[in-house]
Coordinates of C-alpha atoms in Angstrom, one line a residue:
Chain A
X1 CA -183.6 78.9 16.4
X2 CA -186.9 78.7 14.5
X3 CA -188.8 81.5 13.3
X4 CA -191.4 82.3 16.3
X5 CA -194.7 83.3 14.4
X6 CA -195.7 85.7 16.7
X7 CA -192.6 88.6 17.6
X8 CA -191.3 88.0 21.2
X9 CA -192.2 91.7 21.6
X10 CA -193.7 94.3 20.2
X11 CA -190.8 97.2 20.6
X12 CA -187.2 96.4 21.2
X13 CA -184.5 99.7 21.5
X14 CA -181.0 99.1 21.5
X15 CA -178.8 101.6 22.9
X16 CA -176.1 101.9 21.4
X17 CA -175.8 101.2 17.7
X18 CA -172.9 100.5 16.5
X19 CA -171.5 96.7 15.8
X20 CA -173.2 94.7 18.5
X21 CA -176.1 97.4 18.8
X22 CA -176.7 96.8 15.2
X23 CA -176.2 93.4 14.8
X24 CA -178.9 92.7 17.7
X25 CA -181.3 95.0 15.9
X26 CA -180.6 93.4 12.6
X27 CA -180.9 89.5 13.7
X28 CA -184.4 90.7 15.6
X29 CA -185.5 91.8 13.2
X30 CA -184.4 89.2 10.4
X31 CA -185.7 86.6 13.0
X32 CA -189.4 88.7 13.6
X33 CA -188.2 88.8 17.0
X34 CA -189.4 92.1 17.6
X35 CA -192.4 93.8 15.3
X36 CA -190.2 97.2 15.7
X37 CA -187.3 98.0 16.5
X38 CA -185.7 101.7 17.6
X39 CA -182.5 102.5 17.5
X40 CA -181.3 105.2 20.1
X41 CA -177.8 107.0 20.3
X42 CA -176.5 110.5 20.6
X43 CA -175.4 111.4 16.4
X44 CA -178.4 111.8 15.1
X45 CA -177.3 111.6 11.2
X46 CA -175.4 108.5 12.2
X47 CA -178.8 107.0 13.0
X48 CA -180.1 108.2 10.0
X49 CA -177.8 106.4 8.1
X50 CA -178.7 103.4 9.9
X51 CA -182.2 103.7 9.8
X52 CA -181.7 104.3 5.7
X53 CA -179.4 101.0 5.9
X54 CA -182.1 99.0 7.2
X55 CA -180.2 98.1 10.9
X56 CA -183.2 100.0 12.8
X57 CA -186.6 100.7 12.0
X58 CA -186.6 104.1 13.6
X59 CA -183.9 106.2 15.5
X60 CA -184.4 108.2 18.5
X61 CA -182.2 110.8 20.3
X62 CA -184.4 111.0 23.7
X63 CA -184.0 107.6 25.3
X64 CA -186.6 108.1 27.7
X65 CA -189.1 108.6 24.7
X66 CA -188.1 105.3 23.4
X67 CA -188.3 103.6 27.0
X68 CA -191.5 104.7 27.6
X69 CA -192.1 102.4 24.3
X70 CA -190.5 99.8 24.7
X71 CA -190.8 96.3 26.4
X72 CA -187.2 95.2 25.9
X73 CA -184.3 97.8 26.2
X74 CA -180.5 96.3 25.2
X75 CA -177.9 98.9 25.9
X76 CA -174.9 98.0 24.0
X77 CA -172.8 100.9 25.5
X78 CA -169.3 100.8 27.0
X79 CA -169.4 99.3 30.4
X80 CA -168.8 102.4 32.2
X81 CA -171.9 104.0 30.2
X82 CA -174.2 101.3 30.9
X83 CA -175.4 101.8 34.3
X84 CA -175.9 105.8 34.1
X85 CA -178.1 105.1 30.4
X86 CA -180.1 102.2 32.3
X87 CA -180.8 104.3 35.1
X88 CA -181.8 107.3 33.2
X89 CA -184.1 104.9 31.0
X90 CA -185.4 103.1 33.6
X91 CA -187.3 106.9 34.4
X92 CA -189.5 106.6 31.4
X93 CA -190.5 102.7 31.7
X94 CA -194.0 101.6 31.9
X95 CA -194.0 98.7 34.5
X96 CA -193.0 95.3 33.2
X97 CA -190.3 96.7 30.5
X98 CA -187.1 94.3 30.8
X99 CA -183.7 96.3 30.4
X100 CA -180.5 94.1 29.7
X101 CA -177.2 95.3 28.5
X102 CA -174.0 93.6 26.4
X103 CA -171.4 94.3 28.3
X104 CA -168.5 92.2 29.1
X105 CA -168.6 92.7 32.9
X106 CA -170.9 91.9 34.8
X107 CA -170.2 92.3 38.9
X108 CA -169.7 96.1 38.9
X109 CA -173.1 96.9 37.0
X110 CA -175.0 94.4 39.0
X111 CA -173.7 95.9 42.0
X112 CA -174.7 99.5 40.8
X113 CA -177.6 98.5 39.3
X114 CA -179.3 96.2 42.5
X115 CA -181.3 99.2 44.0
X116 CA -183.3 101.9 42.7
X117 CA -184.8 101.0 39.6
X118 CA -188.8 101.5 39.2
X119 CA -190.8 98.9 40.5
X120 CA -192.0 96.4 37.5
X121 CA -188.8 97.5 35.9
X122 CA -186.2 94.8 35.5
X123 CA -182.2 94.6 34.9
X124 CA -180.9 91.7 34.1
X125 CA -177.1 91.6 33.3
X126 CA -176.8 89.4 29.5
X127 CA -172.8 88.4 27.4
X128 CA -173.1 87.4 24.5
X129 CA -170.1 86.1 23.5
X130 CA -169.8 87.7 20.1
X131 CA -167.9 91.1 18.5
X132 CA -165.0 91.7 16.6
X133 CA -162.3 94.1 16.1
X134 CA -164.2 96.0 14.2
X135 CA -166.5 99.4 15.3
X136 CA -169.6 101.0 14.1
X137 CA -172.7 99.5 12.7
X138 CA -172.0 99.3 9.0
X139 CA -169.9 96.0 10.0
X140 CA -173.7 94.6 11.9
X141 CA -174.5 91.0 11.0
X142 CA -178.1 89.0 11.7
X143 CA -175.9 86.0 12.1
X144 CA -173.3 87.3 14.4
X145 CA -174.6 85.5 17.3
X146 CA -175.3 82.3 15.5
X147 CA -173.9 79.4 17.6
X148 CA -172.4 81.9 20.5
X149 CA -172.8 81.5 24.2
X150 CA -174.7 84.0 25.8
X151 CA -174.3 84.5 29.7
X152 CA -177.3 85.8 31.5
X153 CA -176.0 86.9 35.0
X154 CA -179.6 87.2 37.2
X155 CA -179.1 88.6 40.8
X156 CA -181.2 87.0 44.1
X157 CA -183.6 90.1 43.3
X158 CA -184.2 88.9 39.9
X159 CA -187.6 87.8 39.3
X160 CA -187.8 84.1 37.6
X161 CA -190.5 84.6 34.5
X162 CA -188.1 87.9 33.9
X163 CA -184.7 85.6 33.4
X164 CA -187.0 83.4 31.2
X165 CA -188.2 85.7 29.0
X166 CA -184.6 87.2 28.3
X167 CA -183.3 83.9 28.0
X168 CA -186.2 83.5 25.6
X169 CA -184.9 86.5 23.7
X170 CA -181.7 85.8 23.1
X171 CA -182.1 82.2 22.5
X172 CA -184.4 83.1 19.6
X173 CA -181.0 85.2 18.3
X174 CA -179.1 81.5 17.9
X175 CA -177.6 81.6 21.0
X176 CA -176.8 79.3 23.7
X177 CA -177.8 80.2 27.2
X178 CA -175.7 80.0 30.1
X179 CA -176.8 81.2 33.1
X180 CA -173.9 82.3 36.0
X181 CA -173.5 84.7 39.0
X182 CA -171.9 88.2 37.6
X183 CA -169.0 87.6 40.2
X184 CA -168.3 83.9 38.4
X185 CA -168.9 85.5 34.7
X186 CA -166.1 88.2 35.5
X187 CA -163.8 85.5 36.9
X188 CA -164.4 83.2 34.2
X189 CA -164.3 85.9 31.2
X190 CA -160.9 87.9 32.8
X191 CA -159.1 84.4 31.9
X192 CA -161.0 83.9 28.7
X193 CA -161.3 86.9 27.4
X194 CA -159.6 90.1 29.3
X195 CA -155.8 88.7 30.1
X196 CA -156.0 87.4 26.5
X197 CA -156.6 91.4 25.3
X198 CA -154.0 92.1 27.9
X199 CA -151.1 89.7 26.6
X200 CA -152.1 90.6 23.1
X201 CA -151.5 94.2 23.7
X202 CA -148.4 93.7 25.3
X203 CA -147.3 91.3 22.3
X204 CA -147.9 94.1 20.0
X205 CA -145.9 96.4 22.1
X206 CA -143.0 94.4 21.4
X207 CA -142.5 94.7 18.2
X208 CA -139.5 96.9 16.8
X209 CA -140.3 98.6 13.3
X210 CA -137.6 97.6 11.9
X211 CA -139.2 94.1 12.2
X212 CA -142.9 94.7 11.0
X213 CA -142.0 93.1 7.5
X214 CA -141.1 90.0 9.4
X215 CA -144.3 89.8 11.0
X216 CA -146.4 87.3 9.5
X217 CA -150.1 85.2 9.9
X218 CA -149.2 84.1 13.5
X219 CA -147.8 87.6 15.0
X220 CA -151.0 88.8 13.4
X221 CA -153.6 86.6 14.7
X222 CA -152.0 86.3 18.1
X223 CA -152.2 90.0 18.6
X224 CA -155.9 91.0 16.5
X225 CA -157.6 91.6 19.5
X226 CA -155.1 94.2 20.9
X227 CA -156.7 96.4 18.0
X228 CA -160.2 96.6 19.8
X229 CA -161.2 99.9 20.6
X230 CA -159.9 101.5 24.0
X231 CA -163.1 103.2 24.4
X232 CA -164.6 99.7 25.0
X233 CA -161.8 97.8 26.6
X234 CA -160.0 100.1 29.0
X235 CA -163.6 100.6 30.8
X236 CA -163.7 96.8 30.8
X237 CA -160.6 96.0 32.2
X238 CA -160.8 98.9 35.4
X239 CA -164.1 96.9 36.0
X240 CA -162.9 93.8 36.3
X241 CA -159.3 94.8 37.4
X242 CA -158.7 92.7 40.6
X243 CA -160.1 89.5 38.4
X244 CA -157.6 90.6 35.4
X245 CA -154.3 91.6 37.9
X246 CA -154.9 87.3 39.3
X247 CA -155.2 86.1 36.0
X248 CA -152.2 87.9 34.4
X249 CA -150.7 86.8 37.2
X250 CA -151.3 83.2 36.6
X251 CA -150.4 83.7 33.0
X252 CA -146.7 85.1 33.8
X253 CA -146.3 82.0 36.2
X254 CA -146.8 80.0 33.2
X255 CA -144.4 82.1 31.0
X256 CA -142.0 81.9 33.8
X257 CA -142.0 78.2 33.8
X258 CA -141.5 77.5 30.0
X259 CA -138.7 80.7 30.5
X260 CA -136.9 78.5 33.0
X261 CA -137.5 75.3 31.3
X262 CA -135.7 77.0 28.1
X263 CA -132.9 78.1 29.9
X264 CA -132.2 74.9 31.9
X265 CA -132.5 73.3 27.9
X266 CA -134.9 70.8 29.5
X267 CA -136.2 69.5 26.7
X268 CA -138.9 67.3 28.7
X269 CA -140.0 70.3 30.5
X270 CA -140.5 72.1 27.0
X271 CA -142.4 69.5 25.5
X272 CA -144.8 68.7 28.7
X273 CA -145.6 72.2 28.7
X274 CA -145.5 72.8 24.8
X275 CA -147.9 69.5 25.0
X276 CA -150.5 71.0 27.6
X277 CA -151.1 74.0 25.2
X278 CA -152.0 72.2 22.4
X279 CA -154.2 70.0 23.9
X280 CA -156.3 72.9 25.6
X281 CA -156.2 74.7 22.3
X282 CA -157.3 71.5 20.6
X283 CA -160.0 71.6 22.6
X284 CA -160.9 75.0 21.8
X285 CA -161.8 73.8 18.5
X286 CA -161.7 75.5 15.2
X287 CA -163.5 78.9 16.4
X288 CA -161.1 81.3 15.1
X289 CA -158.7 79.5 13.2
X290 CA -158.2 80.4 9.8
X291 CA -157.4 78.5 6.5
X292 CA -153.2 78.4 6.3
X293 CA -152.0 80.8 4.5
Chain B
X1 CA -144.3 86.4 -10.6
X2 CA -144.0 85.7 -14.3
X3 CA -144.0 82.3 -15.7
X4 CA -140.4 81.7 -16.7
X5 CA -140.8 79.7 -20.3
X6 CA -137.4 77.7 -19.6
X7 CA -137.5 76.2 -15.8
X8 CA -135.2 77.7 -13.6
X9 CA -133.7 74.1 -12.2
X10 CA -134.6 70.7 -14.4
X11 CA -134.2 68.7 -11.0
X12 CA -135.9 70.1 -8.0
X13 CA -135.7 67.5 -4.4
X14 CA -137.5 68.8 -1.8
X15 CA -136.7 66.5 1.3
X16 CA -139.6 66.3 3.8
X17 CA -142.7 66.4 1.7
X18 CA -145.4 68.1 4.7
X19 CA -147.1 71.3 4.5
X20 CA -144.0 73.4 3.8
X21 CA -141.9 70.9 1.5
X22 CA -145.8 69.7 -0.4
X23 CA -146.2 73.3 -1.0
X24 CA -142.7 74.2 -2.7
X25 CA -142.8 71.2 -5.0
X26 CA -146.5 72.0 -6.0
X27 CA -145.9 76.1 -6.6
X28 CA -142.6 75.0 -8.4
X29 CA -144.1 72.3 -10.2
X30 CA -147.5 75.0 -11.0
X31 CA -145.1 77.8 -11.7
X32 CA -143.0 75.2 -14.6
X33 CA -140.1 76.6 -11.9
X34 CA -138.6 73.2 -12.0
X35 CA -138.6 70.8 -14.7
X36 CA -139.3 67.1 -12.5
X37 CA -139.5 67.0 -8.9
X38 CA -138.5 64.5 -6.0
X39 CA -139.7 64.2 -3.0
X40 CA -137.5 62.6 -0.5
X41 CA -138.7 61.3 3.1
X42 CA -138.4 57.7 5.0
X43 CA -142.1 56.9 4.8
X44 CA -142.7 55.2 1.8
X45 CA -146.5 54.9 1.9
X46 CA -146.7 58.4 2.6
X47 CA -144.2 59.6 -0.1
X48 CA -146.7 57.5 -2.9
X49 CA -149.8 58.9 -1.5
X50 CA -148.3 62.3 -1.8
X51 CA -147.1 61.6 -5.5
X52 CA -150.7 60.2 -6.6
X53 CA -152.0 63.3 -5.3
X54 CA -149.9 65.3 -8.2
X55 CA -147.6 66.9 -4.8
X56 CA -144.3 65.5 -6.2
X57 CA -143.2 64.0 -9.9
X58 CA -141.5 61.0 -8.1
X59 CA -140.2 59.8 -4.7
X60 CA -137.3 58.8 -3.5
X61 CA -136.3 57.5 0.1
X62 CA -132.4 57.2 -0.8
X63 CA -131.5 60.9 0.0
X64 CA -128.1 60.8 -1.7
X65 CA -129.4 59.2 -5.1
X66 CA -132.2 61.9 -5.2
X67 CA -129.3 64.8 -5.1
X68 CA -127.0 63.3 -7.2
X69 CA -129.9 64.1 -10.1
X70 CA -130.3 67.6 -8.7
X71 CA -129.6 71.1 -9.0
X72 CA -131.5 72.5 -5.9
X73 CA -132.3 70.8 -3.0
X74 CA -134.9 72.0 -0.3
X75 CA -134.7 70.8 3.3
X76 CA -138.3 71.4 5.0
X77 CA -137.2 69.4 8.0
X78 CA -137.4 70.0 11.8
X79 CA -134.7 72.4 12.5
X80 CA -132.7 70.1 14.3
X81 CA -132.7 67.8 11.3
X82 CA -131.5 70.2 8.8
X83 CA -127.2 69.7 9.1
X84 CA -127.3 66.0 9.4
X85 CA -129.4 65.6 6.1
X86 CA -127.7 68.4 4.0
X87 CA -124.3 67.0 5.3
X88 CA -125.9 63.2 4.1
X89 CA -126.8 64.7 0.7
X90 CA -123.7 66.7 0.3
X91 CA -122.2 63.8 -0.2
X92 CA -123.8 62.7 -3.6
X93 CA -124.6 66.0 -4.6
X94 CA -122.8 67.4 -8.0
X95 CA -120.6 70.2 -8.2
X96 CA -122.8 73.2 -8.9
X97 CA -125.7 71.9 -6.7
X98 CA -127.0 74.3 -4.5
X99 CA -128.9 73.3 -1.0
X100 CA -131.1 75.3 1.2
X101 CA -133.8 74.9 3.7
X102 CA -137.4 76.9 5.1
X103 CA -136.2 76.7 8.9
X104 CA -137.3 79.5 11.1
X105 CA -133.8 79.3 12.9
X106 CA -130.5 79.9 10.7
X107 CA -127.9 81.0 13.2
X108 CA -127.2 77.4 14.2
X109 CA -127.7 75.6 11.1
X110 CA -125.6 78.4 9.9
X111 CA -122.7 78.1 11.7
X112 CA -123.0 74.0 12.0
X113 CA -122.4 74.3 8.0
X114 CA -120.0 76.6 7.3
X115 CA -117.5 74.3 6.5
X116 CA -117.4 70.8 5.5
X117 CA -119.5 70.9 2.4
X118 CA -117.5 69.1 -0.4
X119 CA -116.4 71.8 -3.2
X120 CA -118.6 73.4 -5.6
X121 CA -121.7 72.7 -3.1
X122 CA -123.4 75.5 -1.2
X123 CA -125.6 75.8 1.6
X124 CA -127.8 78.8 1.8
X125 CA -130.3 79.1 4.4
X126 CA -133.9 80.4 3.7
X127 CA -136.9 81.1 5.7
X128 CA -140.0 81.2 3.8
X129 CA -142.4 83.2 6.2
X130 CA -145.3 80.8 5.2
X131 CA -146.9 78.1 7.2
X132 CA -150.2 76.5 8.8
X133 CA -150.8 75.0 12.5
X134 CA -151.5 72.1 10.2
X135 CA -149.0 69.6 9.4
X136 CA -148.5 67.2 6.2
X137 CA -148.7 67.5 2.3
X138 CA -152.5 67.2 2.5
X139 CA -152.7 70.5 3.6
X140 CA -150.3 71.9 1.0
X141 CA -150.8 74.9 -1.0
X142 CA -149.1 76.3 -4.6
X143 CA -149.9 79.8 -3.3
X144 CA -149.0 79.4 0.2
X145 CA -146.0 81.7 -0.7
X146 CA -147.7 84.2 -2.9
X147 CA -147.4 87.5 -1.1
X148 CA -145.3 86.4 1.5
X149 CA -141.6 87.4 2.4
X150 CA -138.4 85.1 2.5
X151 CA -135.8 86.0 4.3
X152 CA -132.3 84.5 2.8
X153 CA -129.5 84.3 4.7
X154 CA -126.1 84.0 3.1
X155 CA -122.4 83.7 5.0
X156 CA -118.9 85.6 4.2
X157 CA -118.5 82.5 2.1
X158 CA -121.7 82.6 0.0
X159 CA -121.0 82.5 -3.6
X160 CA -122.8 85.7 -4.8
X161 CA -123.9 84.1 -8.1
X162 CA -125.5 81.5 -6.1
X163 CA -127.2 83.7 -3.5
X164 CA -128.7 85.1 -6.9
X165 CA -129.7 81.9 -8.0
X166 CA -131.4 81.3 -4.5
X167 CA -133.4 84.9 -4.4
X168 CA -134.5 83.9 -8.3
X169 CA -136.6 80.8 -7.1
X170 CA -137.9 81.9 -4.3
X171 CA -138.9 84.9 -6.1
X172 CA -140.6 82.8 -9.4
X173 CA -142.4 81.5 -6.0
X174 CA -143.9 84.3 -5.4
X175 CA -142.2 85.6 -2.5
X176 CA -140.9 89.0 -1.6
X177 CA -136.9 88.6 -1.0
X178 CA -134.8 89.9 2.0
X179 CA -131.5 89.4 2.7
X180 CA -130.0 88.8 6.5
X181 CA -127.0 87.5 8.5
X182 CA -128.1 84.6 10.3
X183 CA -128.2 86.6 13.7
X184 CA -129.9 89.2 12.7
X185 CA -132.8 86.8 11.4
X186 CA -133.1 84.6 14.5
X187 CA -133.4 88.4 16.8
X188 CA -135.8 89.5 14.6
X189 CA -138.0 86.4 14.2
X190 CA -137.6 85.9 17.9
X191 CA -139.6 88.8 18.4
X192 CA -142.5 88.5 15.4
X193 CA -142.9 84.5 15.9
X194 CA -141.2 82.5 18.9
X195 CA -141.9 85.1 21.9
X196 CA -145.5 84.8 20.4
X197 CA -145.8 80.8 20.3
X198 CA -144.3 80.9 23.4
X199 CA -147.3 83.8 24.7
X200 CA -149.8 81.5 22.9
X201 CA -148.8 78.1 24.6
X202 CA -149.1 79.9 27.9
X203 CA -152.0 81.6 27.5
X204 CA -153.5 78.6 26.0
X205 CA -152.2 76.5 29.4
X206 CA -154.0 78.9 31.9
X207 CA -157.5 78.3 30.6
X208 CA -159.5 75.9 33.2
X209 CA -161.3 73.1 32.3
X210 CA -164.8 74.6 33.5
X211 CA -164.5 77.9 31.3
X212 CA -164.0 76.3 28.2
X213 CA -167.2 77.4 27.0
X214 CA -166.9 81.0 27.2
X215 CA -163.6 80.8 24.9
X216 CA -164.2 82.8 22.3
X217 CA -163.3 83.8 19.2
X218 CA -160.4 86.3 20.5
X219 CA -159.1 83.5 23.2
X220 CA -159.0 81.1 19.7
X221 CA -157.1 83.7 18.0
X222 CA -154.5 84.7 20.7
X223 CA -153.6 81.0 21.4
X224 CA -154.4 79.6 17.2
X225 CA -150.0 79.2 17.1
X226 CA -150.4 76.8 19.9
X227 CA -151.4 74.0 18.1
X228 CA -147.7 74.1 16.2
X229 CA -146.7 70.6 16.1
X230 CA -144.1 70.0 18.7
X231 CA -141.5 68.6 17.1
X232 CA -141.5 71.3 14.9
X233 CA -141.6 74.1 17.6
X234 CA -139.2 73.0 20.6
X235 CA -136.2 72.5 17.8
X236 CA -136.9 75.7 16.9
X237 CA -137.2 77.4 20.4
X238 CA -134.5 75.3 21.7
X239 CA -132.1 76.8 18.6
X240 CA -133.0 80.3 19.8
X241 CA -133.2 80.1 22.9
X242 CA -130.9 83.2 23.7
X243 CA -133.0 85.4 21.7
X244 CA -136.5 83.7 22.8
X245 CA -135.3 84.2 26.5
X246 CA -134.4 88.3 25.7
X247 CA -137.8 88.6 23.8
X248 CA -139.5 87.1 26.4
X249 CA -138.0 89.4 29.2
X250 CA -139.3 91.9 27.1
X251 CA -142.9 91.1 26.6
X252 CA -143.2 90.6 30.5
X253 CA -141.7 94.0 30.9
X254 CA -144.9 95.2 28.9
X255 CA -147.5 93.0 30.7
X256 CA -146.2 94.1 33.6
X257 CA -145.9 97.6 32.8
X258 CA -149.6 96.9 32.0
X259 CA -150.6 95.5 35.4
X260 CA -148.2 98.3 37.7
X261 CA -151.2 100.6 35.9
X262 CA -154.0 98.5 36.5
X263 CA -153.4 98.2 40.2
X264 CA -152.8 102.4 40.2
X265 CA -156.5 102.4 38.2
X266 CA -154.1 105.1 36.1
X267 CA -156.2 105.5 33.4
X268 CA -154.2 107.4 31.3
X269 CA -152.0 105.5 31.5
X270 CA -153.9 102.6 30.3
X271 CA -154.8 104.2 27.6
X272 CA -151.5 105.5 26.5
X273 CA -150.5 101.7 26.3
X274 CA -153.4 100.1 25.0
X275 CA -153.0 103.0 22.4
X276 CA -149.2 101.7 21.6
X277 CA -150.2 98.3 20.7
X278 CA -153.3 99.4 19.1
X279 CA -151.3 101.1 16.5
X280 CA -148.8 98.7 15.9
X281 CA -151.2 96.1 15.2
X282 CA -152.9 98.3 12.7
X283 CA -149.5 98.7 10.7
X284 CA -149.1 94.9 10.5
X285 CA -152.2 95.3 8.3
X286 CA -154.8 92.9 7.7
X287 CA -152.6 89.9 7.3
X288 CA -154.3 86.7 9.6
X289 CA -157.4 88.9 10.4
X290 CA -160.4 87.5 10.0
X291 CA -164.3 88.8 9.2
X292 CA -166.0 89.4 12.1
X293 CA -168.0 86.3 13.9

């Protein structure tokens, strides 16, 4: 976390900039990180505007331009973008240029992504475990990552000073390293993360109009994340579909048994199973919770 | 929301001084909405600690000489302690004394007091849609209720001059008034609050010990109602279980409506759900979002 006196690298681009884009650009540069930092993307006068806002130092339409300057390239693209950008990138890359991405799967673009890059230019899958509801690079923070878990996900292939120096990087942004497989991130994160988007949805579905005025703090936070965009989060769920068809699974068992338990009125049954809920989201801590209102 | 300059009620009792009953007596106290207030409970120690805090004017653990001195009465009890401790108080209670409760279930209670009462006392029910995953009268708020909607819940039999009487307080408290049967309040709440603590407990019980750590901010969210206090919460489920078990058939309809298309990889699909509950999360507004993290 401290301030590093010299910039990790010279030139960072982030593809992509829009909340995570943006807030990776803002804390690298807040945390002198990186001396410069481009900004690449497709809407020109949305870049502009980001540029003018201070997000990136300089925008850039032709992402082979910016590769060719850059020793660090994030692409903070939908998962189902990630792998064609990185490839076309990985064109204009002078040899030793690290490319990494923030997407929340991991196996599928490691798979894609294991052959046919440049030689002396290296993918290496990266999570940080940050975001929000929110789109678009006017909600960017600096601190977003601050105290988050970041999952690097290196393949056999990848070369061991290369997974330092990324870990390096995004350490430096506040966050914690862990380092995993990209088949055991995308089992681990379809239980944490994907079923938990899926359930929510399905929550939300649920609700009759005629009831919305009835629906208070605890429909609302219980269903937030089933307002993430579906540009981001269909992609992410077709990727890791077979992880997130087992883990709904396991959750419906363990509807099932509290279903059974309340129509048997057992209320042992209830109150083991009520029990081992709020233990495990005890443990969980306060990450998320809000003041009671 | 105006001050009144007479109080409504001289003698307010509110009879389980936690989050809920702490939070009436300090709004009615803040808003001069009753003249003195009592707070009523077995624990003695506790009842003190909560009257040196400013939460109650006085305490009282002999139920039935705290309502003989009252006008209103508020049960913020366990659901399945409300009819045996308004049928208690009844007893000393004054002709013209009116009795009501913040329980999320009414059918029952309902029903279980429709007759009995002695002459010239009434039981309405009330369901403050307010609360916390936090439990006692440290935690209490005067404006937990600002903003928020009560839900009232008169029989055939209701006096309507004291239903009035009822929707004038909770009003003073800030809250916006609706009026229900009993039924019709325990189907709708089943869908907007119990089929969601009872998505949230499950979700929260699939989560394995080893991925802890890459539980996030949307896995705290989804699972935050979780941490409801048990004896709170199975009462409460137990009371609706009918309705719980309907809702709950319904959700899994959804999820699994979710997971037919996931297995087909029918994007469209997909999107057309993800899009459903997308939208109906947006109209419940910004209620229990948070900022970004």
């Amino acid at each position: 976390m401290s301030q590093p006196h010299e910039p990790l690298f010279d030139t960072l681009t982030v593809v992509g900039v829009g909340l995570l884009g943006g807030s990776v650009a803002l804390a690298a540069k807040q945390r002198n990180i990186a001396r410069h930092v481009i900004g690449v993307g497709r809407n020109a006068k949305r870049l502009r505007e980001a540029q003018a806002a201070g997000i990136v130092d300089e925008f850039e339409t032709d992402l082979r331009a910016a590769a060719a300057r850059s020793q660090l390239l994030i692409f903070a693209l939908p998962v189902d973008c990630i792998v064609a950008s990185v490839r076309d990138a990985a064109v204009g890359c002078r040899s030793g240029t690290m490319l990494t991405d923030v997407g929340s799967t991991k196996s599928q673009i490691a798979r894609e992504l294991s052959s046919a890059l440049p030689v002396g230019v290296t993918f290496i899958g990266s999570h940080p475990l940050a975001g929000s509801e929110k789109a678009g690079w006017e909600h960017a923070r600096g601190d977003l990552f601050d105290g988050r878990v970041c999952v690097v996900t290196p393949v056999e292939s990848s070369p061991s000073e290369e997974i330092s120096r990324l870990t390096e990087f995004w350490s430096a942004l506040g966050l914690t390293m862990m380092s995993m497989t990209p088949e055991a991130h995308d089992h681990a994160v379809a239980q944490t993360s994907h079923v938990p988007h899926v359930v929510a949805s399905a929550l939300a579905r649920t609700l009759a109009d005629e009831n919305r005025s009835l629906a208070a703090s605890g429909f609302a936070d219980t269903t937030r994340i089933a307002a993430g965009d579906s540009d981001v989060w269909i992609p992410i769920l077709l990727q890791n579909a077979d992880e997130v068809i087992r883990g709904v699974d396991a959750f419906a068992d363990q509807v099932a048994a509290f279903r059974e338990a309340l129509i048997r009125r057992d209320v042992s049954a209830l109150a083991e199973l009520w029990a081992r809920g709020q233990e495990i989201r005890e443990q969980c801590g306060a990450r998320g919770s809000r003041a009671p209102e």
